[in-house]
PDB file of C-alpha atoms in Angstrom:
ATOM      1  CA  UNK A   1     145.813 128.947  89.672  1.00 88.00           C
ATOM      2  CA  UNK A   2     145.626 132.511  90.938  1.00 87.00           C
ATOM      3  CA  UNK A   3     146.760 135.175  88.468  1.00 92.00           C
ATOM      4  CA  UNK A   4     150.282 136.482  88.997  1.00 92.00           C
ATOM      5  CA  UNK A   5     148.710 139.933  89.366  1.00 90.00           C
ATOM      6  CA  UNK A   6     146.936 138.586  92.471  1.00 92.00           C
ATOM      7  CA  UNK A   7     150.021 136.972  94.005  1.00 95.00           C
ATOM      8  CA  UNK A   8     150.409 138.366  97.521  1.00 94.00           C
ATOM      9  CA  UNK A   9     154.110 137.423  97.821  1.00 94.00           C
ATOM     10  CA  UNK A  10     154.874 139.079  94.479  1.00 95.00           C
ATOM     11  CA  UNK A  11     152.935 142.246  95.364  1.00 96.00           C
ATOM     12  CA  UNK A  12     154.752 142.452  98.703  1.00 96.00           C
ATOM     13  CA  UNK A  13     158.101 142.039  96.937  1.00 96.00           C
ATOM     14  CA  UNK A  14     157.251 144.753  94.429  1.00 96.00           C
ATOM     15  CA  UNK A  15     156.109 147.075  97.216  1.00 96.00           C
ATOM     16  CA  UNK A  16     159.323 146.356  99.125  1.00 96.00           C
ATOM     17  CA  UNK A  17     161.402 147.176  96.055  1.00 97.00           C
ATOM     18  CA  UNK A  18     159.489 150.408  95.466  1.00 97.00           C
ATOM     19  CA  UNK A  19     160.155 151.432  99.067  1.00 96.00           C
ATOM     20  CA  UNK A  20     163.799 150.322  99.132  1.00 96.00           C
ATOM     21  CA  UNK A  21     164.495 152.227  95.911  1.00 96.00           C
ATOM     22  CA  UNK A  22     163.962 155.344  98.053  1.00 95.00           C
ATOM     23  CA  UNK A  23     166.642 154.306 100.573  1.00 96.00           C
ATOM     24  CA  UNK A  24     169.272 152.268  98.695  1.00 96.00           C
ATOM     25  CA  UNK A  25     171.142 155.137  96.997  1.00 95.00           C
ATOM     26  CA  UNK A  26     172.007 156.767 100.342  1.00 95.00           C
ATOM     27  CA  UNK A  27     173.032 153.451 101.889  1.00 97.00           C
ATOM     28  CA  UNK A  28     175.253 152.655  98.916  1.00 97.00           C
ATOM     29  CA  UNK A  29     177.039 156.011  99.211  1.00 96.00           C
ATOM     30  CA  UNK A  30     178.109 154.828 102.662  1.00 96.00           C
ATOM     31  CA  UNK A  31     179.039 151.348 101.465  1.00 96.00           C
ATOM     32  CA  UNK A  32     176.153 149.647 103.216  1.00 97.00           C
ATOM     33  CA  UNK A  33     173.677 147.055 102.069  1.00 97.00           C
ATOM     34  CA  UNK A  34     170.120 147.277 103.323  1.00 96.00           C
ATOM     35  CA  UNK A  35     170.724 144.202 105.509  1.00 97.00           C
ATOM     36  CA  UNK A  36     173.808 145.787 107.085  1.00 98.00           C
ATOM     37  CA  UNK A  37     171.777 148.941 107.719  1.00 98.00           C
ATOM     38  CA  UNK A  38     169.031 146.948 109.472  1.00 97.00           C
ATOM     39  CA  UNK A  39     171.628 145.370 111.753  1.00 98.00           C
ATOM     40  CA  UNK A  40     173.204 148.729 112.609  1.00 98.00           C
ATOM     41  CA  UNK A  41     169.802 150.319 113.232  1.00 97.00           C
ATOM     42  CA  UNK A  42     168.768 147.515 115.564  1.00 97.00           C
ATOM     43  CA  UNK A  43     172.030 147.744 117.491  1.00 97.00           C
ATOM     44  CA  UNK A  44     171.774 151.529 117.641  1.00 97.00           C
ATOM     45  CA  UNK A  45     168.390 151.081 119.349  1.00 96.00           C
ATOM     46  CA  UNK A  46     169.555 148.469 121.856  1.00 93.00           C
ATOM     47  CA  UNK A  47     173.370 148.810 121.874  1.00 84.00           C
ATOM     48  CA  UNK A  48     173.881 145.060 122.307  1.00 89.00           C
ATOM     49  CA  UNK A  49     171.924 141.972 121.278  1.00 94.00           C
ATOM     50  CA  UNK A  50     172.561 138.275 121.054  1.00 93.00           C
ATOM     51  CA  UNK A  51     172.739 137.032 117.474  1.00 94.00           C
ATOM     52  CA  UNK A  52     169.566 134.946 117.724  1.00 93.00           C
ATOM     53  CA  UNK A  53     167.451 137.867 118.916  1.00 95.00           C
ATOM     54  CA  UNK A  54     169.096 140.142 116.355  1.00 97.00           C
ATOM     55  CA  UNK A  55     168.333 137.655 113.571  1.00 97.00           C
ATOM     56  CA  UNK A  56     164.634 137.701 114.468  1.00 95.00           C
ATOM     57  CA  UNK A  57     164.533 141.478 114.962  1.00 96.00           C
ATOM     58  CA  UNK A  58     165.975 142.276 111.523  1.00 97.00           C
ATOM     59  CA  UNK A  59     164.539 139.276 109.615  1.00 96.00           C
ATOM     60  CA  UNK A  60     167.905 137.922 108.478  1.00 97.00           C
ATOM     61  CA  UNK A  61     168.699 134.210 108.658  1.00 97.00           C
ATOM     62  CA  UNK A  62     171.624 133.254 110.905  1.00 94.00           C
ATOM     63  CA  UNK A  63     174.084 132.200 108.147  1.00 94.00           C
ATOM     64  CA  UNK A  64     173.636 135.556 106.394  1.00 96.00           C
ATOM     65  CA  UNK A  65     173.705 137.439 109.689  1.00 97.00           C
ATOM     66  CA  UNK A  66     177.028 135.802 110.593  1.00 95.00           C
ATOM     67  CA  UNK A  67     178.586 137.098 107.369  1.00 97.00           C
ATOM     68  CA  UNK A  68     177.106 140.563 107.931  1.00 98.00           C
ATOM     69  CA  UNK A  69     178.383 140.697 111.513  1.00 97.00           C
ATOM     70  CA  UNK A  70     181.855 139.659 110.357  1.00 97.00           C
ATOM     71  CA  UNK A  71     181.911 142.412 107.716  1.00 97.00           C
ATOM     72  CA  UNK A  72     180.611 145.104 110.061  1.00 98.00           C
ATOM     73  CA  UNK A  73     183.130 144.045 112.691  1.00 98.00           C
ATOM     74  CA  UNK A  74     185.930 144.163 110.102  1.00 98.00           C
ATOM     75  CA  UNK A  75     184.883 147.742 109.332  1.00 98.00           C
ATOM     76  CA  UNK A  76     184.955 148.663 113.029  1.00 98.00           C
ATOM     77  CA  UNK A  77     181.217 149.366 113.195  1.00 98.00           C
ATOM     78  CA  UNK A  78     180.406 146.712 115.758  1.00 97.00           C
ATOM     79  CA  UNK A  79     182.069 144.228 118.059  1.00 97.00           C
ATOM     80  CA  UNK A  80     181.219 140.563 118.537  1.00 94.00           C
ATOM     81  CA  UNK A  81     181.926 138.425 121.568  1.00 91.00           C
ATOM     82  CA  UNK A  82     180.870 135.099 122.981  1.00 86.00           C
ATOM     83  CA  UNK A  83     178.548 135.152 125.978  1.00 74.00           C
ATOM     84  CA  UNK A  84     180.348 134.576 129.260  1.00 74.00           C
ATOM     85  CA  UNK A  85     177.369 132.507 130.461  1.00 73.00           C
ATOM     86  CA  UNK A  86     176.933 130.339 127.367  1.00 73.00           C
ATOM     87  CA  UNK A  87     179.821 130.138 124.897  1.00 73.00           C
ATOM     88  CA  UNK A  88     177.398 129.032 122.143  1.00 76.00           C
ATOM     89  CA  UNK A  89     175.759 132.458 122.196  1.00 83.00           C
ATOM     90  CA  UNK A  90     177.231 135.351 120.250  1.00 90.00           C
ATOM     91  CA  UNK A  91     176.605 138.955 121.251  1.00 94.00           C
ATOM     92  CA  UNK A  92     176.967 141.943 118.952  1.00 96.00           C
ATOM     93  CA  UNK A  93     177.564 145.467 120.239  1.00 96.00           C
ATOM     94  CA  UNK A  94     177.578 148.642 118.188  1.00 97.00           C
ATOM     95  CA  UNK A  95     180.791 150.664 118.357  1.00 97.00           C
ATOM     96  CA  UNK A  96     181.230 154.443 118.303  1.00 97.00           C
ATOM     97  CA  UNK A  97     182.043 154.361 114.579  1.00 98.00           C
ATOM     98  CA  UNK A  98     178.827 152.419 113.895  1.00 98.00           C
ATOM     99  CA  UNK A  99     176.777 154.767 116.053  1.00 97.00           C
ATOM    100  CA  UNK A 100     178.267 157.759 114.208  1.00 98.00           C
ATOM    101  CA  UNK A 101     177.357 156.218 110.853  1.00 98.00           C
ATOM    102  CA  UNK A 102     173.767 155.605 111.985  1.00 98.00           C
ATOM    103  CA  UNK A 103     173.602 159.204 113.220  1.00 97.00           C
ATOM    104  CA  UNK A 104     174.887 160.428 109.848  1.00 97.00           C
ATOM    105  CA  UNK A 105     172.443 158.386 107.725  1.00 97.00           C
ATOM    106  CA  UNK A 106     169.335 158.608 109.936  1.00 96.00           C
ATOM    107  CA  UNK A 107     168.305 162.169 109.010  1.00 96.00           C
ATOM    108  CA  UNK A 108     168.336 161.224 105.320  1.00 95.00           C
ATOM    109  CA  UNK A 109     166.257 158.128 106.053  1.00 95.00           C
ATOM    110  CA  UNK A 110     163.786 160.214 107.982  1.00 96.00           C
ATOM    111  CA  UNK A 111     163.449 162.562 104.992  1.00 96.00           C
ATOM    112  CA  UNK A 112     162.632 159.549 102.805  1.00 96.00           C
ATOM    113  CA  UNK A 113     160.051 158.309 105.326  1.00 96.00           C
ATOM    114  CA  UNK A 114     158.388 161.748 105.321  1.00 97.00           C
ATOM    115  CA  UNK A 115     158.372 161.803 101.511  1.00 97.00           C
ATOM    116  CA  UNK A 116     156.775 158.365 101.358  1.00 97.00           C
ATOM    117  CA  UNK A 117     154.211 159.375 103.972  1.00 97.00           C
ATOM    118  CA  UNK A 118     153.414 162.582 102.055  1.00 97.00           C
ATOM    119  CA  UNK A 119     153.131 160.698  98.771  1.00 97.00           C
ATOM    120  CA  UNK A 120     150.813 158.045 100.189  1.00 96.00           C
ATOM    121  CA  UNK A 121     149.036 160.344 102.589  1.00 97.00           C
ATOM    122  CA  UNK A 122     149.381 160.109 106.361  1.00 96.00           C
ATOM    123  CA  UNK A 123     146.163 158.130 106.842  1.00 97.00           C
ATOM    124  CA  UNK A 124     147.026 155.605 104.114  1.00 97.00           C
ATOM    125  CA  UNK A 125     150.558 155.252 105.470  1.00 97.00           C
ATOM    126  CA  UNK A 126     149.318 154.593 109.012  1.00 97.00           C
ATOM    127  CA  UNK A 127     146.654 152.177 107.760  1.00 97.00           C
ATOM    128  CA  UNK A 128     149.260 150.324 105.701  1.00 97.00           C
ATOM    129  CA  UNK A 129     151.580 149.996 108.707  1.00 97.00           C
ATOM    130  CA  UNK A 130     148.711 148.757 110.887  1.00 97.00           C
ATOM    131  CA  UNK A 131     147.544 146.283 108.244  1.00 97.00           C
ATOM    132  CA  UNK A 132     151.069 144.923 107.744  1.00 96.00           C
ATOM    133  CA  UNK A 133     151.394 144.447 111.522  1.00 96.00           C
ATOM    134  CA  UNK A 134     148.065 142.597 111.456  1.00 97.00           C
ATOM    135  CA  UNK A 135     149.204 140.322 108.592  1.00 95.00           C
ATOM    136  CA  UNK A 136     152.508 139.551 110.345  1.00 94.00           C
ATOM    137  CA  UNK A 137     150.905 138.855 113.720  1.00 95.00           C
ATOM    138  CA  UNK A 138     148.021 136.803 112.333  1.00 95.00           C
ATOM    139  CA  UNK A 139     150.087 134.635 109.989  1.00 94.00           C
ATOM    140  CA  UNK A 140     152.862 134.136 112.544  1.00 91.00           C
ATOM    141  CA  UNK A 141     150.310 133.021 115.154  1.00 92.00           C
ATOM    142  CA  UNK A 142     149.272 130.204 112.778  1.00 88.00           C
ATOM    143  CA  UNK A 143     152.804 128.752 112.833  1.00 77.00           C
ATOM    144  CA  UNK A 144     152.691 125.872 115.292  1.00 61.00           C
TER     145      UNK A 144
END
């Protein structure tokens, strides 16, 4: 068996934790989890999305996404409604309060991104992003 030190899933998890440690404190000061933040960011980019597309965009499974949407709606950050064309589909739309929260947190996130990029070096950061895109695209294309 491959050594745990050579476990790709474990290395990716550790890298994710190292990155998220840079962002979590700010999110927590605003009462947000990282998953809730991903949902708000996605909706801030597109204003409205159906839950299925949103689930894929932010890499959150539907049962968890449903709970997140309910909580964010309860807090007045987004609004949910059934599609008028297909009542099985659920749409989520960011509200002014949610947009204001994204606007408030985004500059701090951008500072963290710049710090990470400076720490790694711009070339390494860009290479890492490109390589991760390659891994995602290549492995997802093998799913059939």
